[in-house]
Amino acid sequence: MSFLQRYFSKVNERERSSAAIAHLAALDAIHEQDPEIAKSIVQELRDQRSRLKLIASENYSSLSVQLAMGNWMTDKYSEGSVGHRFYAGCGNVDRIEGEGMRLAQKIFGADHAYLQPHSGADANLVAFWSILVQKIENPAVERLGKKNLGELSAAEYEEVRKLLSSQRVMGLGLGSGGHLTHGYRYNISSKMMQSESYEVDERGFIDYAALAKQVREFRPLILIAGYSSYPRRIDFAKMREIADSVGAVLLVDMAHFAGLVAGGVFDGVYHPVPFADIVTTTTHKTLRGPRGGMILCKTPYRAAVDKGCPLVLGGPLPHVLAAKALALKEVDTGSFKQYAAQVVANAQALAEAFLRNGVKLSTGGTDNHLIVIDTASSFHLTGRQAETLLYDAHLTVNRNAIPRDPERPWITSGIRLGTPALTTLGMKEKEMAEIAAIITGLLREAKPGFEEGKPSPSKAEVDGVLLDKMRMRIRELLSHFPLYPELSID
Ligand code: DSN
């Protein structure tokens, strides 16, 4: 029997959901073409349903957002920007992208929104490039008495190119919770410009006074504020002041906390848009949309940002633009505000429960959607050992460096946990306490596993009875919060 036939035989007419029907019909169509691919798609749903998703950068998008990506919009080329395309026939993409931009500008109070980046890393690349064009390239071309790059001689162009690559960028170090794209040595961002990181203090916090001093010494063109695993808010008014002290551009990467800004949890000095020149984000984390990126900018950067495609990025993904617009529509509701507030309440409840159990957290807690557990100090386990064991017990978390981590990035001494996905399922503070108890109960009893007769930095084991007991507790918990209950796939 097909997925669709099974659905119609199970669900009565009143309970039918058009999104569920569409998904099941799509699975049938995929199954006809390639049963193996259909099987993996279905298995992914089963896996996500059977595990507690605690990866801080993941969420569950709505079935409608997913469906907006699964259609013929993918077949259209639309390089350029709304109303200014390099291909004929972009009217529908223009309407979709224009609506997404309008919503993003309204939700975040931004001068301008650019929805085309395929990811947060791509958004950062476009942002860097736009800042370099606006602040360095355009004035250099003007100084040479020329109108544009095309008029420069080869020697003049080389002069401008060298000037671009001698610019400086400063972001939070990877080990302090920053992101690879914020100037990490192995990333393209540190090859485009000279890069220096700032780090958190002994307690794991950003020290604004120390940062101000470092910025005055390094004098970056771009100061980046933002993180992947920093469990605190950033004061963007202070960041603006620090950037202004050397005339730097302030770039905020809000990939992790965009949903908290949109939902009104981060406001005042914690809302990046009034203070930053450019704000980049992903659309799939706390914002709960499709996988992708987005840029918000002040008017002076608009012209350069809008040329992100084709000058930095490949062709836009119109099907993803449709999903982004739809997700922004979902964000622009009162229920999203409640969701955002609950994400933080849940993270704080999780942190408090761990602290009560004597677990060591980076910065001693959280005021956003994530926590970082020092597994080495708390449980004598590497991050990777903890990650592997928890996955075995049906919890997905990721290993994460802690500040000043002595371990390699592949192993680490910590794990990062986030609440965006479980909050989407409807979990609250009570469930967070249960999850903290399960994790503590497992990690406390864990012993390093062995590989080729030696203790392995990647594996940990617990008694099989305990593991089964914890899996049962997780199954019981998840049974009250089903993922996409309208999708009758088992
Ligand atoms: N991969 C994202 C995260 O997990 O934070 C950042 O790129």
CSV table of C-alpha atoms and ligand atoms in Angstrom, one decimal:
chain,number,residue,atom,x,y,z
A,1,MET,CA,0.0,0.0,0.0
A,2,SER,CA,1.3,3.5,-0.8
A,3,PHE,CA,2.1,6.1,1.9
A,4,LEU,CA,-1.0,8.0,0.8
A,5,GLN,CA,-3.4,5.0,0.8
A,6,ARG,CA,-2.3,4.1,4.3
A,7,TYR,CA,-3.0,7.7,5.4
A,8,PHE,CA,-6.5,7.8,4.0
A,9,SER,CA,-7.3,4.4,5.6
A,10,LYS,CA,-6.1,5.7,9.0
A,11,VAL,CA,-7.1,9.3,9.4
A,12,ASN,CA,-10.7,10.5,9.3
A,13,GLU,CA,-11.8,13.3,7.0
A,14,ARG,CA,-11.9,16.0,9.7
A,15,GLU,CA,-8.3,15.4,10.8
A,16,ARG,CA,-6.8,15.4,7.4
A,17,SER,CA,-4.0,17.8,6.8
A,18,SER,CA,-3.2,19.0,3.3
A,19,ALA,CA,0.5,19.3,4.2
A,20,ALA,CA,0.6,15.7,5.4
A,21,ILE,CA,-1.2,14.5,2.2
A,22,ALA,CA,1.3,16.4,0.1
A,23,HIS,CA,4.3,14.9,1.9
A,24,LEU,CA,2.9,11.4,1.6
A,25,ALA,CA,2.1,11.8,-2.0
A,26,ALA,CA,5.6,13.2,-2.6
A,27,LEU,CA,7.1,10.1,-0.8
A,28,ASP,CA,5.1,7.9,-3.1
A,29,ALA,CA,6.4,9.7,-6.1
A,30,ILE,CA,10.0,9.5,-4.9
A,31,HIS,CA,9.5,5.8,-4.0
A,32,GLU,CA,8.3,5.1,-7.5
A,33,GLN,CA,11.6,6.5,-8.9
A,34,ASP,CA,14.0,5.2,-6.3
A,35,PRO,CA,12.8,3.2,-3.2
A,36,GLU,CA,16.2,3.5,-1.6
A,37,ILE,CA,16.1,7.3,-1.5
A,38,ALA,CA,12.5,7.2,-0.2
A,39,LYS,CA,13.7,4.8,2.4
A,40,SER,CA,16.4,7.1,3.7
A,41,ILE,CA,14.0,10.1,3.8
A,42,VAL,CA,11.5,8.1,5.9
A,43,GLN,CA,14.3,6.8,8.1
A,44,GLU,CA,15.5,10.3,8.8
A,45,LEU,CA,12.0,11.1,10.1
A,46,ARG,CA,12.0,8.0,12.2
A,47,ASP,CA,15.5,8.9,13.6
A,48,GLN,CA,14.4,12.5,14.4
A,49,ARG,CA,11.3,11.1,16.1
A,50,SER,CA,13.1,8.7,18.2
A,51,ARG,CA,15.7,11.0,19.6
A,52,LEU,CA,15.8,14.1,21.8
A,53,LYS,CA,17.2,16.7,19.5
A,54,LEU,CA,19.4,18.9,21.6
A,55,ILE,CA,21.7,20.3,18.8
A,56,ALA,CA,21.6,24.0,19.4
A,57,SER,CA,21.7,24.9,15.8
A,58,GLU,CA,18.8,22.6,14.7
A,59,ASN,CA,15.1,22.9,14.8
A,60,TYR,CA,11.9,21.5,13.1
A,61,SER,CA,10.6,23.6,10.3
A,62,SER,CA,6.9,23.4,9.5
A,63,LEU,CA,5.6,20.9,6.9
A,64,SER,CA,4.4,23.9,4.8
A,65,VAL,CA,7.9,25.5,4.8
A,66,GLN,CA,9.3,22.1,3.7
A,67,LEU,CA,6.7,21.8,0.9
A,68,ALA,CA,7.5,25.3,-0.4
A,69,MET,CA,11.0,23.9,-1.2
A,70,GLY,CA,9.7,20.8,-3.0
A,71,ASN,CA,8.6,22.2,-6.4
A,72,TRP,CA,9.4,23.6,-9.8
A,73,MET,CA,10.6,27.0,-8.4
A,74,THR,CA,14.0,25.1,-8.2
A,75,ASP,CA,14.1,25.1,-12.0
A,76,LYS,CA,14.3,28.9,-12.4
A,77,TYR,CA,17.5,31.0,-12.7
A,78,SER,CA,17.1,34.4,-11.1
A,79,GLU,CA,20.6,35.9,-10.7
A,80,GLY,CA,20.5,39.6,-9.8
A,81,SER,CA,18.0,41.2,-7.4
A,82,VAL,CA,14.3,41.9,-7.3
A,83,GLY,CA,13.3,43.7,-10.5
A,84,HIS,CA,16.9,43.6,-11.8
A,85,ARG,CA,17.6,40.1,-13.1
A,86,PHE,CA,20.0,38.7,-15.6
A,87,TYR,CA,17.3,36.3,-16.9
A,88,ALA,CA,13.9,36.7,-18.4
A,89,GLY,CA,10.8,35.4,-16.7
A,90,CYS,CA,11.6,36.2,-13.0
A,91,GLY,CA,8.3,37.9,-12.1
A,92,ASN,CA,7.2,35.1,-9.7
A,93,VAL,CA,10.6,34.9,-8.1
A,94,ASP,CA,10.5,38.7,-7.7
A,95,ARG,CA,7.1,38.5,-6.0
A,96,ILE,CA,8.2,35.8,-3.6
A,97,GLU,CA,11.6,37.3,-2.8
A,98,GLY,CA,10.1,40.8,-2.5
A,99,GLU,CA,7.6,39.5,0.1
A,100,GLY,CA,10.3,37.7,2.1
A,101,MET,CA,12.4,40.9,2.1
A,102,ARG,CA,9.4,43.0,3.2
A,103,LEU,CA,8.7,40.6,6.1
A,104,ALA,CA,12.3,40.4,7.2
A,105,GLN,CA,12.6,44.2,7.2
A,106,LYS,CA,9.4,44.5,9.2
A,107,ILE,CA,10.3,41.8,11.7
A,108,PHE,CA,13.8,43.0,12.4
A,109,GLY,CA,13.3,46.8,11.8
A,110,ALA,CA,16.0,46.7,9.1
A,111,ASP,CA,16.7,49.2,6.3
A,112,HIS,CA,17.2,46.4,3.8
A,113,ALA,CA,17.1,42.6,3.7
A,114,TYR,CA,18.8,40.2,1.3
A,115,LEU,CA,17.5,36.7,1.2
A,116,GLN,CA,19.7,35.0,-1.3
A,117,PRO,CA,22.6,33.5,0.7
A,118,HIS,CA,22.5,29.8,0.7
A,119,SER,CA,23.9,29.5,4.2
A,120,GLY,CA,25.2,31.6,7.1
A,121,ALA,CA,28.7,31.1,5.9
A,122,ASP,CA,27.7,32.5,2.5
A,123,ALA,CA,25.9,35.4,4.1
A,124,ASN,CA,29.2,36.3,6.0
A,125,LEU,CA,31.1,36.0,2.7
A,126,VAL,CA,28.7,38.5,1.0
A,127,ALA,CA,28.9,40.8,4.0
A,128,PHE,CA,32.7,40.8,4.1
A,129,TRP,CA,32.8,41.5,0.3
A,130,SER,CA,30.2,44.2,0.6
A,131,ILE,CA,32.1,46.0,3.3
A,132,LEU,CA,35.4,45.7,1.4
A,133,VAL,CA,33.7,47.2,-1.7
A,134,GLN,CA,31.9,50.0,0.1
A,135,LYS,CA,34.7,51.0,2.4
A,136,ILE,CA,37.9,50.2,0.5
A,137,GLU,CA,37.3,49.4,-3.2
A,138,ASN,CA,35.0,52.2,-4.2
A,139,PRO,CA,37.0,55.0,-2.4
A,140,ALA,CA,40.3,53.5,-4.0
A,141,VAL,CA,38.8,53.6,-7.5
A,142,GLU,CA,37.6,57.2,-6.9
A,143,ARG,CA,41.1,58.2,-5.6
A,144,LEU,CA,42.5,56.8,-8.9
A,145,GLY,CA,40.2,59.1,-10.7
A,146,LYS,CA,38.3,56.3,-12.3
A,147,LYS,CA,34.6,55.4,-12.4
A,148,ASN,CA,34.7,51.7,-11.9
A,149,LEU,CA,37.0,48.6,-11.8
A,150,GLY,CA,36.7,48.1,-15.5
A,151,GLU,CA,38.6,51.4,-16.1
A,152,LEU,CA,41.6,50.5,-14.0
A,153,SER,CA,44.9,49.4,-15.7
A,154,ALA,CA,46.2,46.0,-14.6
A,155,ALA,CA,48.7,47.7,-12.3
A,156,GLU,CA,46.0,49.8,-10.7
A,157,TYR,CA,43.8,46.8,-10.2
A,158,GLU,CA,46.6,44.9,-8.6
A,159,GLU,CA,47.1,47.9,-6.2
A,160,VAL,CA,43.4,47.8,-5.2
A,161,ARG,CA,43.5,44.0,-4.8
A,162,LYS,CA,46.4,44.2,-2.5
A,163,LEU,CA,44.7,47.0,-0.5
A,164,LEU,CA,41.6,44.7,-0.1
A,165,SER,CA,43.6,41.8,1.2
A,166,SER,CA,45.5,43.9,3.7
A,167,GLN,CA,42.4,44.8,5.6
A,168,ARG,CA,41.7,43.5,9.1
A,169,VAL,CA,38.9,41.5,10.7
A,170,MET,CA,38.4,40.6,14.3
A,171,GLY,CA,35.9,38.1,15.7
A,172,LEU,CA,35.4,35.9,18.7
A,173,GLY,CA,37.8,33.0,18.7
A,174,LEU,CA,36.6,29.5,17.7
A,175,GLY,CA,37.6,28.1,21.2
A,176,SER,CA,35.7,31.0,22.9
A,177,GLY,CA,32.4,30.1,21.1
A,178,GLY,CA,33.0,32.1,17.8
A,179,HIS,CA,32.4,30.7,14.3
A,180,LEU,CA,34.8,29.4,11.7
A,181,THR,CA,33.9,32.2,9.4
A,182,HIS,CA,34.8,34.9,11.9
A,183,GLY,CA,38.5,34.8,10.9
A,184,TYR,CA,39.6,31.3,12.0
A,185,ARG,CA,43.0,30.6,10.5
A,186,TYR,CA,41.8,27.7,8.3
A,187,ASN,CA,38.8,29.5,7.0
A,188,ILE,CA,38.6,31.7,3.9
A,189,SER,CA,37.8,34.7,6.1
A,190,SER,CA,41.4,34.8,7.4
A,191,LYS,CA,42.8,34.5,3.8
A,192,MET,CA,40.7,37.4,2.5
A,193,MET,CA,41.9,39.7,5.3
A,194,GLN,CA,44.3,39.7,8.2
A,195,SER,CA,42.6,38.3,11.2
A,196,GLU,CA,43.0,38.4,14.9
A,197,SER,CA,40.6,36.8,17.4
A,198,TYR,CA,39.4,38.1,20.8
A,199,GLU,CA,38.8,35.5,23.5
A,200,VAL,CA,36.5,35.1,26.5
A,201,ASP,CA,37.8,35.7,30.0
A,202,GLU,CA,38.5,33.0,32.7
A,203,ARG,CA,34.8,32.6,33.5
A,204,GLY,CA,33.9,32.3,29.8
A,205,PHE,CA,32.5,35.9,29.4
A,206,ILE,CA,33.3,38.5,26.8
A,207,ASP,CA,35.4,41.2,28.6
A,208,TYR,CA,34.3,44.4,26.9
A,209,ALA,CA,37.1,46.5,28.4
A,210,ALA,CA,39.8,44.0,27.3
A,211,LEU,CA,38.2,43.9,23.8
A,212,ALA,CA,38.2,47.7,23.6
A,213,LYS,CA,41.9,47.7,24.3
A,214,GLN,CA,42.6,44.9,21.8
A,215,VAL,CA,40.6,46.7,19.1
A,216,ARG,CA,42.5,50.0,19.7
A,217,GLU,CA,45.7,48.0,19.1
A,218,PHE,CA,44.7,45.9,16.1
A,219,ARG,CA,42.4,48.5,14.5
A,220,PRO,CA,40.2,46.2,12.4
A,221,LEU,CA,38.2,47.3,9.5
A,222,ILE,CA,35.5,44.8,10.6
A,223,LEU,CA,34.6,43.9,14.1
A,224,ILE,CA,32.4,40.8,14.3
A,225,ALA,CA,30.0,40.2,17.2
A,226,GLY,CA,28.2,36.8,17.2
A,227,TYR,CA,28.8,33.2,18.1
A,228,SER,CA,28.0,29.5,17.7
A,229,SER,CA,28.5,28.4,21.3
A,230,TYR,CA,28.6,31.4,23.6
A,231,PRO,CA,25.8,30.9,26.1
A,232,ARG,CA,25.2,34.6,26.9
A,233,ARG,CA,23.8,37.8,25.3
A,234,ILE,CA,26.0,40.3,23.7
A,235,ASP,CA,25.6,44.0,24.4
A,236,PHE,CA,25.6,45.5,20.9
A,237,ALA,CA,25.6,49.1,22.2
A,238,LYS,CA,29.0,48.4,23.8
A,239,MET,CA,30.1,46.6,20.6
A,240,ARG,CA,29.1,49.7,18.6
A,241,GLU,CA,31.0,52.0,20.9
A,242,ILE,CA,34.1,49.8,20.6
A,243,ALA,CA,33.9,49.6,16.8
A,244,ASP,CA,33.4,53.4,16.6
A,245,SER,CA,36.5,54.0,18.7
A,246,VAL,CA,38.6,52.9,15.6
A,247,GLY,CA,36.1,53.7,12.9
A,248,ALA,CA,35.4,49.9,12.3
A,249,VAL,CA,32.3,48.5,10.7
A,250,LEU,CA,30.2,46.4,13.1
A,251,LEU,CA,29.1,43.1,11.6
A,252,VAL,CA,26.8,41.0,13.8
A,253,ASP,CA,26.3,37.3,13.0
A,254,MET,CA,23.0,36.4,14.7
A,255,ALA,CA,22.7,33.0,13.0
A,256,HIS,CA,22.1,31.4,16.4
A,257,PHE,CA,19.9,33.9,18.0
A,258,ALA,CA,17.9,35.4,15.1
A,259,GLY,CA,14.7,33.8,16.4
A,260,LEU,CA,15.3,35.3,19.9
A,261,VAL,CA,15.6,38.8,18.3
A,262,ALA,CA,12.6,38.2,16.1
A,263,GLY,CA,10.6,36.9,19.0
A,264,GLY,CA,11.3,40.0,21.1
A,265,VAL,CA,13.4,38.2,23.7
A,266,PHE,CA,16.6,40.1,22.8
A,267,ASP,CA,15.7,43.8,22.7
A,268,GLY,CA,17.2,47.1,23.7
A,269,VAL,CA,21.0,46.8,23.6
A,270,TYR,CA,20.7,43.1,22.8
A,271,HIS,CA,18.9,43.7,19.5
A,272,PRO,CA,21.7,43.9,16.9
A,273,VAL,CA,19.9,45.8,14.1
A,274,PRO,CA,19.9,49.3,15.5
A,275,PHE,CA,23.6,49.1,16.3
A,276,ALA,CA,25.2,47.0,13.5
A,277,ASP,CA,26.1,48.1,10.0
A,278,ILE,CA,25.4,44.6,8.7
A,279,VAL,CA,23.7,41.7,10.3
A,280,THR,CA,24.0,38.2,8.9
A,281,THR,CA,22.0,35.1,9.9
A,282,THR,CA,20.9,31.6,9.0
A,283,THR,CA,17.2,31.0,8.6
A,284,HIS,CA,17.0,27.5,10.0
A,285,LYS,CA,18.2,27.7,13.6
A,286,THR,CA,16.1,29.6,16.2
A,287,LEU,CA,14.3,31.3,13.3
A,288,ARG,CA,12.8,27.9,12.4
A,289,GLY,CA,12.8,28.3,8.6
A,290,PRO,CA,14.4,26.4,5.8
A,291,ARG,CA,18.2,25.8,5.7
A,292,GLY,CA,19.7,29.0,4.3
A,293,GLY,CA,21.1,32.5,5.0
A,294,MET,CA,20.0,36.1,5.1
A,295,ILE,CA,21.6,39.6,5.4
A,296,LEU,CA,20.1,42.7,6.9
A,297,CYS,CA,22.0,46.0,6.3
A,298,LYS,CA,22.0,49.7,6.6
A,299,THR,CA,21.2,51.6,3.4
A,300,PRO,CA,24.9,52.5,2.5
A,301,TYR,CA,25.6,48.7,2.1
A,302,ARG,CA,22.5,47.9,0.1
A,303,ALA,CA,23.9,48.3,-3.4
A,304,ALA,CA,26.9,46.1,-2.7
A,305,VAL,CA,24.9,43.5,-0.8
A,306,ASP,CA,22.4,43.2,-3.6
A,307,LYS,CA,25.2,42.2,-6.0
A,308,GLY,CA,26.1,39.3,-3.7
A,309,CYS,CA,24.7,37.1,-6.5
A,310,PRO,CA,26.4,36.8,-9.0
A,311,LEU,CA,29.5,38.4,-7.7
A,312,VAL,CA,30.0,36.2,-4.6
A,313,LEU,CA,27.2,33.6,-4.8
A,314,GLY,CA,26.0,31.2,-7.4
A,315,GLY,CA,22.4,31.4,-8.6
A,316,PRO,CA,19.7,32.0,-6.0
A,317,LEU,CA,17.5,29.0,-4.9
A,318,PRO,CA,14.0,30.3,-5.6
A,319,HIS,CA,12.3,27.3,-4.0
A,320,VAL,CA,14.2,28.1,-0.8
A,321,LEU,CA,13.3,31.8,-1.2
A,322,ALA,CA,9.7,30.7,-1.2
A,323,ALA,CA,10.3,28.7,2.0
A,324,LYS,CA,12.1,31.6,3.6
A,325,ALA,CA,9.2,34.0,2.9
A,326,LEU,CA,6.7,31.4,4.3
A,327,ALA,CA,8.8,30.9,7.4
A,328,LEU,CA,9.1,34.7,8.0
A,329,LYS,CA,5.3,34.8,7.8
A,330,GLU,CA,5.2,32.2,10.6
A,331,VAL,CA,7.7,34.3,12.6
A,332,ASP,CA,5.5,37.4,12.2
A,333,THR,CA,2.9,36.0,14.7
A,334,GLY,CA,2.2,36.2,18.4
A,335,SER,CA,2.8,32.5,18.9
A,336,PHE,CA,6.4,32.8,17.7
A,337,LYS,CA,7.0,35.4,20.5
A,338,GLN,CA,5.8,32.8,23.0
A,339,TYR,CA,8.0,30.2,21.4
A,340,ALA,CA,11.1,32.4,21.6
A,341,ALA,CA,10.5,33.2,25.2
A,342,GLN,CA,10.0,29.5,26.0
A,343,VAL,CA,13.3,28.6,24.2
A,344,VAL,CA,15.2,30.7,26.7
A,345,ALA,CA,13.1,29.7,29.7
A,346,ASN,CA,13.9,26.0,28.7
A,347,ALA,CA,17.6,26.6,28.3
A,348,GLN,CA,17.7,28.3,31.7
A,349,ALA,CA,15.7,25.5,33.3
A,350,LEU,CA,18.1,23.0,31.7
A,351,ALA,CA,21.1,24.9,33.0
A,352,GLU,CA,19.7,25.2,36.5
A,353,ALA,CA,18.9,21.4,36.6
A,354,PHE,CA,22.5,20.6,35.6
A,355,LEU,CA,23.9,23.1,38.2
A,356,ARG,CA,21.8,21.5,40.9
A,357,ASN,CA,23.4,18.1,39.9
A,358,GLY,CA,26.9,19.6,40.3
A,359,VAL,CA,27.6,19.8,36.5
A,360,LYS,CA,30.0,22.5,35.4
A,361,LEU,CA,28.7,24.9,32.7
A,362,SER,CA,30.7,27.4,30.7
A,363,THR,CA,29.9,30.9,32.2
A,364,GLY,CA,27.9,29.1,34.9
A,365,GLY,CA,24.6,29.2,33.0
A,366,THR,CA,22.9,30.8,30.0
A,367,ASP,CA,20.8,33.7,28.9
A,368,ASN,CA,20.1,32.4,25.4
A,369,HIS,CA,19.1,29.1,23.8
A,370,LEU,CA,22.2,27.0,24.5
A,371,ILE,CA,24.5,25.7,27.3
A,372,VAL,CA,28.0,24.3,27.1
A,373,ILE,CA,28.8,21.5,29.5
A,374,ASP,CA,32.4,21.0,30.6
A,375,THR,CA,32.4,17.2,30.4
A,376,ALA,CA,36.0,16.8,31.3
A,377,SER,CA,35.6,18.5,34.7
A,378,SER,CA,32.1,17.2,35.4
A,379,PHE,CA,32.4,13.6,34.3
A,380,HIS,CA,36.1,12.9,33.3
A,381,LEU,CA,34.9,12.4,29.7
A,382,THR,CA,35.9,14.1,26.5
A,383,GLY,CA,33.2,15.9,24.5
A,384,ARG,CA,33.3,13.2,21.9
A,385,GLN,CA,32.9,10.4,24.4
A,386,ALA,CA,29.9,12.1,25.8
A,387,GLU,CA,28.4,12.8,22.4
A,388,THR,CA,28.8,9.2,21.3
A,389,LEU,CA,27.3,7.8,24.5
A,390,LEU,CA,24.4,10.2,24.5
A,391,TYR,CA,23.7,9.4,20.8
A,392,ASP,CA,23.6,5.7,21.8
A,393,ALA,CA,21.1,6.6,24.5
A,394,HIS,CA,18.9,8.4,21.9
A,395,LEU,CA,19.9,12.0,22.5
A,396,THR,CA,21.6,14.1,19.8
A,397,VAL,CA,24.1,16.7,21.0
A,398,ASN,CA,27.4,17.9,19.6
A,399,ARG,CA,30.8,17.9,21.1
A,400,ASN,CA,32.1,21.4,21.5
A,401,ALA,CA,35.3,23.1,22.6
A,402,ILE,CA,35.2,24.8,26.0
A,403,PRO,CA,37.2,28.0,26.6
A,404,ARG,CA,40.9,27.2,26.6
A,405,ASP,CA,40.2,23.6,25.7
A,406,PRO,CA,43.4,21.4,26.0
A,407,GLU,CA,41.8,18.8,23.6
A,408,ARG,CA,41.9,18.8,19.8
A,409,PRO,CA,38.8,20.3,18.1
A,410,TRP,CA,37.8,16.7,16.9
A,411,ILE,CA,37.7,15.5,20.5
A,412,THR,CA,37.0,18.5,22.7
A,413,SER,CA,36.3,18.7,26.5
A,414,GLY,CA,32.6,19.7,26.2
A,415,ILE,CA,29.2,19.3,24.7
A,416,ARG,CA,26.8,22.0,23.5
A,417,LEU,CA,23.1,21.6,24.1
A,418,GLY,CA,20.3,23.8,22.8
A,419,THR,CA,16.5,24.0,23.3
A,420,PRO,CA,15.1,25.4,20.0
A,421,ALA,CA,13.9,22.0,18.6
A,422,LEU,CA,12.5,20.5,21.8
A,423,THR,CA,10.6,23.8,22.4
A,424,THR,CA,9.1,23.5,19.0
A,425,LEU,CA,7.8,20.1,20.1
A,426,GLY,CA,6.1,21.8,23.1
A,427,MET,CA,8.5,20.8,25.9
A,428,LYS,CA,8.7,23.0,28.9
A,429,GLU,CA,10.7,23.4,32.1
A,430,LYS,CA,9.5,20.1,33.6
A,431,GLU,CA,10.8,18.2,30.6
A,432,MET,CA,14.1,20.0,30.8
A,433,ALA,CA,14.7,18.8,34.4
A,434,GLU,CA,14.0,15.2,33.3
A,435,ILE,CA,16.4,15.6,30.4
A,436,ALA,CA,19.2,17.0,32.6
A,437,ALA,CA,18.6,14.0,35.0
A,438,ILE,CA,18.9,11.5,32.2
A,439,ILE,CA,22.1,13.1,30.8
A,440,THR,CA,23.7,13.4,34.3
A,441,GLY,CA,22.6,9.8,35.2
A,442,LEU,CA,24.3,8.5,32.0
A,443,LEU,CA,27.5,10.5,32.0
A,444,ARG,CA,28.1,10.0,35.7
A,445,GLU,CA,28.2,6.2,35.2
A,446,ALA,CA,30.2,6.3,32.0
A,447,LYS,CA,33.6,4.8,31.5
A,448,PRO,CA,35.9,5.4,28.5
A,449,GLY,CA,35.4,2.7,25.9
A,450,PHE,CA,38.4,0.8,24.4
A,451,GLU,CA,39.7,0.7,20.8
A,452,GLU,CA,42.5,-1.7,19.9
A,453,GLY,CA,43.1,-2.4,23.6
A,454,LYS,CA,43.5,1.3,24.5
A,455,PRO,CA,41.1,3.7,26.1
A,456,SER,CA,39.4,5.6,23.3
A,457,PRO,CA,39.0,9.4,23.4
A,458,SER,CA,35.9,8.9,21.2
A,459,LYS,CA,34.0,6.1,23.0
A,460,ALA,CA,32.3,5.7,26.3
A,461,GLU,CA,30.2,2.9,27.8
A,462,VAL,CA,27.6,2.4,30.5
A,463,ASP,CA,26.0,-0.7,31.8
A,464,GLY,CA,23.4,-2.0,29.4
A,465,VAL,CA,20.6,-2.1,31.9
A,466,LEU,CA,21.1,1.6,32.7
A,467,LEU,CA,21.3,2.4,28.9
A,468,ASP,CA,18.0,0.6,28.3
A,469,LYS,CA,16.4,2.3,31.3
A,470,MET,CA,17.4,5.8,30.0
A,471,ARG,CA,16.2,5.0,26.5
A,472,MET,CA,12.8,4.0,28.0
A,473,ARG,CA,12.6,7.3,29.8
A,474,ILE,CA,13.4,9.1,26.5
A,475,ARG,CA,10.8,7.1,24.6
A,476,GLU,CA,8.2,7.9,27.3
A,477,LEU,CA,9.1,11.6,27.2
A,478,LEU,CA,8.9,11.8,23.4
A,479,SER,CA,5.6,10.0,23.3
A,480,HIS,CA,3.9,13.1,24.8
A,481,PHE,CA,5.5,15.4,22.2
A,482,PRO,CA,5.2,13.7,18.7
A,483,LEU,CA,7.0,15.3,15.8
A,484,TYR,CA,4.6,16.1,12.9
A,485,PRO,CA,1.7,14.0,14.5
A,486,GLU,CA,-0.4,14.6,11.4
A,487,LEU,CA,2.2,12.5,9.3
A,488,SER,CA,1.1,8.9,9.7
A,489,ILE,CA,4.4,7.2,9.0
A,490,ASP,CA,5.6,4.7,11.5
B,1,DSN,N1,27.0,24.5,12.2
B,1,DSN,C1,26.5,25.6,12.9
B,1,DSN,C2,26.4,25.3,14.4
B,1,DSN,O1,26.2,24.2,14.7
B,1,DSN,O2,26.5,26.2,15.2
B,1,DSN,C3,27.3,26.8,12.7
B,1,DSN,O3,27.8,26.8,11.4
